[in-house]
mmCIF file of C-alpha atoms in Angstrom:
data_model
loop_
_atom_site.group_PDB
_atom_site.id
_atom_site.type_symbol
_atom_site.label_atom_id
_atom_site.label_comp_id
_atom_site.label_asym_id
_atom_site.label_seq_id
_atom_site.Cartn_x
_atom_site.Cartn_y
_atom_site.Cartn_z
ATOM 1 C CA MET A 1 -26.788 -22.510 -4.969
ATOM 2 C CA SER A 2 -30.544 -22.027 -3.814
ATOM 3 C CA ALA A 3 -32.047 -18.267 -3.855
ATOM 4 C CA THR A 4 -30.485 -16.417 -1.155
ATOM 5 C CA HIS A 5 -32.313 -13.800 1.245
ATOM 6 C CA ILE A 6 -30.893 -11.628 3.582
ATOM 7 C CA VAL A 7 -32.195 -10.520 7.211
ATOM 8 C CA ILE A 8 -30.192 -8.273 9.164
ATOM 9 C CA LEU A 9 -30.671 -7.494 12.787
ATOM 10 C CA ALA A 10 -30.208 -3.842 13.929
ATOM 11 C CA ALA A 11 -32.837 -3.101 16.780
ATOM 12 C CA GLY A 12 -31.218 -3.412 19.882
ATOM 13 C CA LYS A 13 -30.847 -0.304 21.966
ATOM 14 C CA GLY A 14 -27.135 -0.272 22.042
ATOM 15 C CA THR A 15 -26.736 1.258 25.776
ATOM 16 C CA ARG A 16 -23.103 1.155 25.971
ATOM 17 C CA MET A 17 -22.086 3.273 23.271
ATOM 18 C CA ASN A 18 -23.965 6.121 25.699
ATOM 19 C CA SER A 19 -25.216 7.933 22.367
ATOM 20 C CA ALA A 20 -28.123 9.825 20.833
ATOM 21 C CA THR A 21 -27.196 7.923 17.465
ATOM 22 C CA PRO A 22 -28.222 4.625 16.865
ATOM 23 C CA LYS A 23 -25.190 1.948 16.752
ATOM 24 C CA VAL A 24 -25.836 0.651 13.666
ATOM 25 C CA LEU A 25 -25.250 4.512 12.295
ATOM 26 C CA HIS A 26 -22.155 5.145 13.823
ATOM 27 C CA GLN A 27 -19.168 5.162 11.423
ATOM 28 C CA ALA A 28 -15.796 3.171 10.936
ATOM 29 C CA GLY A 29 -13.736 3.426 8.261
ATOM 30 C CA GLY A 30 -15.899 6.402 6.637
ATOM 31 C CA LEU A 31 -18.858 4.431 6.508
ATOM 32 C CA PRO A 32 -22.078 3.501 8.909
ATOM 33 C CA LEU A 33 -21.929 0.067 10.506
ATOM 34 C CA ILE A 34 -25.064 -0.953 8.765
ATOM 35 C CA GLU A 35 -23.183 -0.152 5.276
ATOM 36 C CA HIS A 36 -20.621 -2.543 5.566
ATOM 37 C CA VAL A 37 -23.209 -5.014 6.217
ATOM 38 C CA LEU A 38 -24.987 -4.072 3.407
ATOM 39 C CA ARG A 39 -21.967 -4.116 1.261
ATOM 40 C CA ALA A 40 -20.713 -7.464 2.295
ATOM 41 C CA ALA A 41 -24.097 -8.817 1.576
ATOM 42 C CA ALA A 42 -24.530 -7.298 -1.788
ATOM 43 C CA ALA A 43 -21.893 -10.086 -2.532
ATOM 44 C CA VAL A 44 -23.892 -12.975 -2.479
ATOM 45 C CA ARG A 45 -26.751 -11.083 -4.830
ATOM 46 C CA PRO A 46 -29.753 -11.495 -2.470
ATOM 47 C CA ILE A 47 -33.099 -11.871 -3.857
ATOM 48 C CA THR A 48 -34.074 -9.515 -0.687
ATOM 49 C CA ILE A 49 -32.801 -7.865 2.176
ATOM 50 C CA THR A 50 -34.813 -7.185 5.252
ATOM 51 C CA LEU A 51 -33.630 -4.934 8.342
ATOM 52 C CA VAL A 52 -35.261 -5.790 11.565
ATOM 53 C CA VAL A 53 -34.972 -2.464 13.539
ATOM 54 C CA GLY A 54 -36.738 -1.472 16.884
ATOM 55 C CA HIS A 55 -34.648 0.996 19.074
ATOM 56 C CA GLN A 56 -34.556 4.131 16.979
ATOM 57 C CA ALA A 57 -36.173 2.735 13.984
ATOM 58 C CA GLU A 58 -37.529 5.886 12.180
ATOM 59 C CA GLU A 59 -33.915 7.197 12.440
ATOM 60 C CA VAL A 60 -32.293 4.412 10.843
ATOM 61 C CA ARG A 61 -35.040 4.111 8.094
ATOM 62 C CA ALA A 62 -34.583 7.849 7.573
ATOM 63 C CA ALA A 63 -30.351 7.176 7.218
ATOM 64 C CA LEU A 64 -31.421 4.638 4.546
ATOM 65 C CA ALA A 65 -34.283 5.635 3.159
ATOM 66 C CA GLY A 66 -32.136 6.409 -0.200
ATOM 67 C CA ARG A 67 -31.541 2.464 -0.680
ATOM 68 C CA THR A 68 -33.559 0.547 -3.208
ATOM 69 C CA GLY A 69 -34.196 -3.163 -2.171
ATOM 70 C CA LEU A 70 -34.315 -2.586 1.332
ATOM 71 C CA GLY A 71 -37.277 -3.268 3.581
ATOM 72 C CA PHE A 72 -37.840 -3.063 7.189
ATOM 73 C CA ALA A 73 -39.655 -5.424 10.005
ATOM 74 C CA LEU A 74 -40.074 -3.526 13.298
ATOM 75 C CA GLN A 75 -38.984 -5.640 16.426
ATOM 76 C CA GLU A 76 -41.439 -4.322 18.971
ATOM 77 C CA PRO A 77 -40.576 -4.685 22.174
ATOM 78 C CA GLN A 78 -37.174 -6.184 21.717
ATOM 79 C CA LEU A 79 -37.422 -9.803 23.163
ATOM 80 C CA GLY A 80 -34.343 -11.577 22.055
ATOM 81 C CA THR A 81 -32.892 -12.764 18.594
ATOM 82 C CA GLY A 82 -35.044 -15.257 18.090
ATOM 83 C CA HIS A 83 -38.109 -12.919 18.290
ATOM 84 C CA ALA A 84 -36.283 -10.910 16.252
ATOM 85 C CA LEU A 85 -36.155 -13.227 13.074
ATOM 86 C CA LEU A 86 -39.467 -14.252 13.492
ATOM 87 C CA GLN A 87 -40.302 -10.289 12.967
ATOM 88 C CA ALA A 88 -39.180 -11.114 9.263
ATOM 89 C CA GLU A 89 -41.264 -13.930 8.444
ATOM 90 C CA PRO A 90 -44.176 -11.387 6.814
ATOM 91 C CA ALA A 91 -41.789 -10.022 4.741
ATOM 92 C CA LEU A 92 -40.305 -13.475 3.878
ATOM 93 C CA ARG A 93 -44.150 -14.988 3.300
ATOM 94 C CA GLY A 94 -43.653 -17.132 -0.053
ATOM 95 C CA ALA A 95 -40.210 -17.317 -0.188
ATOM 96 C CA THR A 96 -37.860 -20.084 -0.498
ATOM 97 C CA GLY A 97 -34.079 -21.101 -0.359
ATOM 98 C CA THR A 98 -31.460 -19.700 1.938
ATOM 99 C CA LEU A 99 -31.850 -16.881 4.714
ATOM 100 C CA LEU A 100 -28.140 -15.325 5.639
ATOM 101 C CA LEU A 101 -29.092 -13.637 9.112
ATOM 102 C CA LEU A 102 -26.380 -11.269 10.035
ATOM 103 C CA SER A 103 -25.803 -8.230 12.581
ATOM 104 C CA GLY A 104 -25.979 -4.591 11.971
ATOM 105 C CA ASP A 105 -22.944 -3.887 13.885
ATOM 106 C CA VAL A 106 -20.731 -6.422 12.929
ATOM 107 C CA PRO A 107 -18.991 -4.580 9.822
ATOM 108 C CA LEU A 108 -15.990 -6.413 9.419
ATOM 109 C CA LEU A 109 -17.517 -9.549 7.973
ATOM 110 C CA ARG A 110 -16.183 -9.960 4.114
ATOM 111 C CA GLY A 111 -18.520 -10.894 1.507
ATOM 112 C CA GLN A 112 -16.318 -13.517 0.182
ATOM 113 C CA THR A 113 -17.172 -14.998 3.828
ATOM 114 C CA LEU A 114 -20.174 -15.102 2.810
ATOM 115 C CA GLU A 115 -20.008 -16.703 -0.440
ATOM 116 C CA ALA A 116 -18.232 -19.458 0.902
ATOM 117 C CA LEU A 117 -21.023 -19.946 3.840
ATOM 118 C CA VAL A 118 -23.797 -20.350 1.322
ATOM 119 C CA ASP A 119 -22.019 -22.689 -0.438
ATOM 120 C CA ALA A 120 -21.071 -24.863 2.276
ATOM 121 C CA HIS A 121 -24.796 -24.551 3.646
ATOM 122 C CA CYS A 122 -26.140 -25.614 0.607
ATOM 123 C CA ARG A 123 -23.666 -28.227 -0.446
ATOM 124 C CA GLN A 124 -24.244 -30.295 2.734
ATOM 125 C CA ARG A 125 -28.353 -29.662 2.748
ATOM 126 C CA SER A 126 -27.869 -28.316 6.187
ATOM 127 C CA ALA A 127 -30.938 -27.009 7.942
ATOM 128 C CA ALA A 128 -29.328 -24.769 9.447
ATOM 129 C CA THR A 129 -25.066 -23.642 9.335
ATOM 130 C CA VAL A 130 -23.908 -21.704 12.504
ATOM 131 C CA VAL A 131 -20.889 -19.618 11.958
ATOM 132 C CA THR A 132 -18.036 -19.928 14.813
ATOM 133 C CA ALA A 133 -14.873 -18.998 15.584
ATOM 134 C CA ARG A 134 -11.680 -20.153 18.348
ATOM 135 C CA VAL A 135 -11.319 -16.884 20.389
ATOM 136 C CA GLY A 136 -8.635 -16.457 23.079
ATOM 137 C CA ASN A 137 -11.025 -14.819 25.419
ATOM 138 C CA PRO A 138 -14.558 -16.335 24.658
ATOM 139 C CA ASP A 139 -16.370 -14.636 27.725
ATOM 140 C CA GLY A 140 -19.727 -13.134 26.710
ATOM 141 C CA TYR A 141 -20.159 -15.198 24.084
ATOM 142 C CA GLY A 142 -22.168 -18.429 23.731
ATOM 143 C CA ARG A 143 -20.415 -21.672 23.515
ATOM 144 C CA ILE A 144 -20.656 -23.870 20.742
ATOM 145 C CA VAL A 145 -21.482 -27.314 22.684
ATOM 146 C CA ARG A 146 -20.589 -30.785 21.012
ATOM 147 C CA HIS A 147 -21.075 -34.193 20.742
ATOM 148 C CA GLU A 148 -19.025 -36.931 19.047
ATOM 149 C CA GLY A 149 -17.547 -34.108 16.938
ATOM 150 C CA GLN A 150 -20.713 -32.145 15.778
ATOM 151 C CA ILE A 151 -22.770 -29.393 17.195
ATOM 152 C CA ALA A 152 -25.231 -30.324 20.038
ATOM 153 C CA ALA A 153 -26.360 -27.098 21.312
ATOM 154 C CA ILE A 154 -25.433 -23.366 21.677
ATOM 155 C CA VAL A 155 -24.879 -22.267 25.456
ATOM 156 C CA GLU A 156 -24.899 -18.701 26.160
ATOM 157 C CA HIS A 157 -22.390 -17.227 28.467
ATOM 158 C CA LYS A 158 -25.020 -16.404 31.060
ATOM 159 C CA ASP A 159 -26.089 -20.128 31.116
ATOM 160 C CA ALA A 160 -23.348 -21.708 30.845
ATOM 161 C CA SER A 161 -22.035 -24.327 33.543
ATOM 162 C CA PRO A 162 -18.250 -23.718 34.266
ATOM 163 C CA ASP A 163 -17.216 -26.974 31.872
ATOM 164 C CA GLU A 164 -19.014 -25.086 29.217
ATOM 165 C CA ARG A 165 -17.607 -21.416 29.996
ATOM 166 C CA ARG A 166 -13.993 -23.129 29.159
ATOM 167 C CA ILE A 167 -15.050 -24.067 25.818
ATOM 168 C CA ASP A 168 -12.945 -21.166 22.938
ATOM 169 C CA GLU A 169 -15.638 -22.121 20.163
ATOM 170 C CA ILE A 170 -18.297 -19.208 20.053
ATOM 171 C CA ASN A 171 -21.166 -18.481 18.292
ATOM 172 C CA SER A 172 -20.557 -15.427 15.794
ATOM 173 C CA GLY A 173 -24.574 -14.871 15.691
ATOM 174 C CA ILE A 174 -24.083 -15.689 11.812
ATOM 175 C CA TYR A 175 -26.157 -18.046 10.237
ATOM 176 C CA ALA A 176 -27.471 -19.506 7.145
ATOM 177 C CA PHE A 177 -31.042 -21.281 7.402
ATOM 178 C CA ASP A 178 -33.100 -23.447 5.305
ATOM 179 C CA LEU A 179 -36.101 -20.913 4.917
ATOM 180 C CA ALA A 180 -38.668 -23.822 4.452
ATOM 181 C CA LEU A 181 -37.844 -25.088 7.812
ATOM 182 C CA LEU A 182 -36.940 -21.809 9.749
ATOM 183 C CA PHE A 183 -40.119 -20.334 11.305
ATOM 184 C CA ASP A 184 -41.776 -23.072 11.979
ATOM 185 C CA GLY A 185 -38.631 -23.411 14.352
ATOM 186 C CA LEU A 186 -38.607 -20.307 15.574
ATOM 187 C CA ARG A 187 -41.920 -20.864 17.066
ATOM 188 C CA ALA A 188 -40.849 -23.573 19.234
ATOM 189 C CA ILE A 189 -38.265 -21.489 21.181
ATOM 190 C CA GLY A 190 -38.942 -20.467 24.846
ATOM 191 C CA ALA A 191 -37.759 -18.053 27.276
ATOM 192 C CA ALA A 192 -36.506 -20.488 30.150
ATOM 193 C CA ASN A 193 -33.234 -18.338 30.586
ATOM 194 C CA ALA A 194 -31.667 -16.031 32.852
ATOM 195 C CA GLN A 195 -32.560 -12.926 30.484
ATOM 196 C CA ARG A 196 -36.039 -14.501 29.682
ATOM 197 C CA GLU A 197 -35.593 -13.639 26.072
ATOM 198 C CA TYR A 198 -35.925 -16.033 22.923
ATOM 199 C CA TYR A 199 -32.677 -17.171 22.351
ATOM 200 C CA LEU A 200 -32.320 -17.967 18.382
ATOM 201 C CA PRO A 201 -29.141 -20.177 19.595
ATOM 202 C CA ASP A 202 -32.002 -22.170 20.949
ATOM 203 C CA LEU A 203 -32.928 -23.471 17.693
ATOM 204 C CA VAL A 204 -29.907 -25.716 17.284
ATOM 205 C CA GLY A 205 -31.243 -28.011 19.763
ATOM 206 C CA ILE A 206 -34.978 -28.248 18.624
ATOM 207 C CA TYR A 207 -33.215 -29.235 14.822
ATOM 208 C CA ARG A 208 -31.155 -31.942 16.605
ATOM 209 C CA GLN A 209 -34.115 -33.215 18.657
ATOM 210 C CA ARG A 210 -36.197 -32.999 15.078
ATOM 211 C CA GLY A 211 -33.364 -35.115 13.500
ATOM 212 C CA LEU A 212 -32.213 -31.986 10.930
ATOM 213 C CA ALA A 213 -29.087 -31.286 10.003
ATOM 214 C CA VAL A 214 -27.208 -28.768 11.772
ATOM 215 C CA HIS A 215 -23.523 -27.881 10.727
ATOM 216 C CA THR A 216 -21.017 -25.431 12.032
ATOM 217 C CA PHE A 217 -18.696 -22.999 9.258
ATOM 218 C CA ALA A 218 -15.517 -22.064 11.301
ATOM 219 C CA LEU A 219 -13.766 -18.713 10.569
ATOM 220 C CA ASP A 220 -10.103 -18.746 9.944
ATOM 221 C CA ASP A 221 -9.724 -15.026 11.075
ATOM 222 C CA GLU A 222 -11.964 -14.373 13.829
ATOM 223 C CA ARG A 223 -11.703 -10.956 13.790
ATOM 224 C CA GLU A 224 -14.197 -10.938 10.997
ATOM 225 C CA ILE A 225 -17.255 -11.281 13.551
ATOM 226 C CA LEU A 226 -15.963 -8.500 15.803
ATOM 227 C CA GLY A 227 -18.905 -6.851 16.892
ATOM 228 C CA VAL A 228 -19.401 -2.974 18.046
ATOM 229 C CA ASN A 229 -21.083 -2.323 21.671
ATOM 230 C CA SER A 230 -19.062 0.715 22.749
ATOM 231 C CA ARG A 231 -16.907 3.258 21.771
ATOM 232 C CA ARG A 232 -13.805 1.464 21.977
ATOM 233 C CA GLU A 233 -14.545 -1.469 20.191
ATOM 234 C CA LEU A 234 -15.743 0.751 17.653
ATOM 235 C CA ALA A 235 -12.364 2.425 17.436
ATOM 236 C CA GLU A 236 -10.790 -1.556 17.385
ATOM 237 C CA VAL A 237 -12.768 -1.819 14.424
ATOM 238 C CA ALA A 238 -12.160 1.073 12.697
ATOM 239 C CA ALA A 239 -8.276 0.355 13.383
ATOM 240 C CA ILE A 240 -8.378 -2.876 11.577
ATOM 241 C CA MET A 241 -10.248 -1.356 8.390
ATOM 242 C CA HIS A 242 -7.669 1.558 8.515
ATOM 243 C CA LYS A 243 -4.768 -1.013 8.561
ATOM 244 C CA ALA A 244 -6.245 -3.298 5.680
ATOM 245 C CA ARG A 245 -7.306 -0.183 3.445
ATOM 246 C CA ASN A 246 -3.566 1.239 3.619
ATOM 247 C CA GLU A 247 -1.864 -2.135 3.070
ATOM 248 C CA MET A 248 -3.960 -2.479 0.017
ATOM 249 C CA LEU A 249 -3.340 0.909 -1.732
ATOM 250 C CA MET A 250 0.533 0.175 -0.914
ATOM 251 C CA ASP A 251 0.169 -3.214 -2.378
ATOM 252 C CA SER A 252 -1.301 -1.250 -5.607
ATOM 253 C CA GLY A 253 1.698 1.137 -6.005
ATOM 254 C CA VAL A 254 0.933 4.248 -3.744
ATOM 255 C CA THR A 255 3.498 5.056 -1.624
ATOM 256 C CA LEU A 256 1.871 6.193 2.136
ATOM 257 C CA VAL A 257 4.995 7.777 3.950
ATOM 258 C CA ASP A 258 3.450 6.895 7.489
ATOM 259 C CA PRO A 259 0.684 4.674 6.757
ATOM 260 C CA ALA A 260 -0.967 5.145 10.391
ATOM 261 C CA ALA A 261 -1.171 8.957 9.815
ATOM 262 C CA VAL A 262 -3.166 8.755 6.399
ATOM 263 C CA TYR A 263 -6.713 8.209 6.435
ATOM 264 C CA VAL A 264 -8.082 7.443 3.166
ATOM 265 C CA GLY A 265 -11.977 6.541 2.871
ATOM 266 C CA PRO A 266 -13.467 3.136 1.418
ATOM 267 C CA ASP A 267 -14.429 4.730 -2.049
ATOM 268 C CA VAL A 268 -11.542 6.665 -2.890
ATOM 269 C CA ALA A 269 -9.050 5.578 -6.147
ATOM 270 C CA ILE A 270 -5.832 6.443 -5.510
ATOM 271 C CA GLY A 271 -3.032 5.859 -8.709
ATOM 272 C CA ALA A 272 0.191 4.486 -8.808
ATOM 273 C CA ASP A 273 3.343 6.357 -7.903
ATOM 274 C CA THR A 274 1.355 8.340 -6.101
ATOM 275 C CA ILE A 275 3.307 9.820 -2.929
ATOM 276 C CA VAL A 276 0.743 10.513 0.539
ATOM 277 C CA HIS A 277 2.456 12.244 3.249
ATOM 278 C CA PRO A 278 1.264 12.202 6.991
ATOM 279 C CA GLY A 279 -1.745 13.445 7.997
ATOM 280 C CA VAL A 280 -3.938 13.807 4.849
ATOM 281 C CA TYR A 281 -7.453 12.928 4.584
ATOM 282 C CA LEU A 282 -9.220 11.450 1.463
ATOM 283 C CA GLU A 283 -12.664 11.362 1.496
ATOM 284 C CA GLY A 284 -16.198 10.651 -0.009
ATOM 285 C CA GLN A 285 -16.203 9.603 -4.126
ATOM 286 C CA THR A 286 -12.445 11.190 -4.482
ATOM 287 C CA THR A 287 -10.081 10.064 -7.247
ATOM 288 C CA ILE A 288 -6.216 10.883 -6.935
ATOM 289 C CA GLY A 289 -4.372 10.316 -10.139
ATOM 290 C CA ARG A 290 -0.994 8.969 -11.010
ATOM 291 C CA GLY A 291 2.151 10.398 -9.864
ATOM 292 C CA CYS A 292 0.693 12.811 -7.650
ATOM 293 C CA GLU A 293 2.040 14.365 -4.346
ATOM 294 C CA ILE A 294 -0.003 14.793 -1.682
ATOM 295 C CA HIS A 295 1.800 16.934 1.180
ATOM 296 C CA SER A 296 0.836 17.137 4.522
ATOM 297 C CA GLY A 297 -2.045 18.680 6.340
ATOM 298 C CA VAL A 298 -4.109 18.245 3.295
ATOM 299 C CA ARG A 299 -8.008 17.229 3.226
ATOM 300 C CA ILE A 300 -9.521 16.155 -0.122
ATOM 301 C CA VAL A 301 -13.390 15.253 -0.360
ATOM 302 C CA ASP A 302 -15.570 14.429 -3.374
ATOM 303 C CA SER A 303 -12.725 15.397 -5.838
ATOM 304 C CA VAL A 304 -11.137 14.617 -9.136
ATOM 305 C CA ILE A 305 -7.064 15.368 -9.199
ATOM 306 C CA GLY A 306 -5.667 14.612 -12.464
ATOM 307 C CA ASP A 307 -2.229 12.967 -12.939
ATOM 308 C CA LYS A 308 1.050 14.496 -11.952
ATOM 309 C CA VAL A 309 -0.665 17.008 -9.293
ATOM 310 C CA VAL A 310 1.171 18.183 -6.397
ATOM 311 C CA ILE A 311 -1.267 19.638 -3.632
ATOM 312 C CA ASN A 312 1.199 21.452 -0.986
ATOM 313 C CA ASN A 313 0.857 21.588 2.586
ATOM 314 C CA PHE A 314 -2.465 22.119 4.661
ATOM 315 C CA CYS A 315 -5.215 22.840 1.817
ATOM 316 C CA VAL A 316 -8.760 21.982 1.681
ATOM 317 C CA ILE A 317 -10.222 20.622 -1.513
ATOM 318 C CA VAL A 318 -13.940 19.971 -1.618
ATOM 319 C CA SER A 319 -15.884 18.927 -4.812
ATOM 320 C CA SER A 320 -13.626 20.505 -7.285
ATOM 321 C CA ARG A 321 -11.553 19.216 -10.366
ATOM 322 C CA VAL A 322 -7.318 19.778 -10.485
ATOM 323 C CA ALA A 323 -6.217 18.980 -13.949
ATOM 324 C CA ASP A 324 -2.966 17.337 -14.883
ATOM 325 C CA GLY A 325 0.390 19.174 -13.970
ATOM 326 C CA ALA A 326 -1.265 21.423 -11.810
ATOM 327 C CA GLN A 327 -0.134 22.678 -8.451
ATOM 328 C CA VAL A 328 -2.178 23.963 -5.363
ATOM 329 C CA GLY A 329 -1.632 25.790 -2.370
ATOM 330 C CA PRO A 330 -0.145 25.417 0.299
ATOM 331 C CA PHE A 331 -2.949 27.355 2.330
ATOM 332 C CA ALA A 332 -5.399 27.114 -0.003
ATOM 333 C CA ARG A 333 -8.920 26.152 -0.051
ATOM 334 C CA LEU A 334 -11.060 24.925 -3.008
ATOM 335 C CA ARG A 335 -14.480 25.398 -2.770
ATOM 336 C CA PRO A 336 -17.541 23.445 -4.136
ATOM 337 C CA ASP A 337 -17.259 23.455 -8.334
ATOM 338 C CA THR A 338 -13.700 24.421 -8.083
ATOM 339 C CA VAL A 339 -11.642 23.852 -11.629
ATOM 340 C CA VAL A 340 -7.843 23.932 -11.812
ATOM 341 C CA GLY A 341 -6.862 23.936 -15.404
ATOM 342 C CA GLU A 342 -3.939 21.856 -16.666
ATOM 343 C CA ASP A 343 -0.680 22.772 -15.250
#
């Protein structure tokens, strides 16, 4: 496999969110959307990661200021996805290998999927590999147009003919590119479309005309490419994360009395044979030991709970330590730096 570089598009306005907060900083499953994308990207051990920002760029930069190895490129004005990717060229000057293009508002994409994408892209020696999925309702998505089984073009929904709109294979907006060919191809993209923007999918047709290899990478689970453009879609992806997280905990030996009514953050660890009752929130860098019982109405944040601990109803525990065998509450508040001793 070649060296891998990541570009993440995060320049859009997110107008349907109706929010003063940049879309990629809205939280789902206990983390900002962009953090989910960055964690997935880490699976391919990228040489560089470049975030293309535009609308509310300074807020996004400030929120990610503590991250090392993350570069930024500014897209101003926003003239489409092809134009956005072109803004990353200075950050990638002299780089070789594979570029993965991701979206900052697609938080369900898994690291394993990106590893498989890079592997397939390199094995097939593609100039570009497009991640696709078949969906029940393709409205709004770019359609994958094929000729003799091979991808021939991607047609945006607004520009598609009635026959093309009946195609159920859609473009996810996630790609792998050969860096040596990419930016020369991007400069050939025009803006003769309904939006008067530089569509990145037009690169497929350009590559085909040049005789370059373009392949597709089909997803088995189309939920991985769900994007967030509204509060409803934010709630939808959060619910998927919530269900998957709790199923993983139960498979590891944790009892969730009512999984739908328990919230467990992505960085929380819980030992086997612990019982968690409804209405519990476990957040931040929290660790719960083995054989504990956490009763209803409890919120624990950034705390360490030992083995065989009982937390009775309606307790709030923040940045504290509770040793093995202790009992807390009901109706207790443990303020930061509290230590409850053994038994």
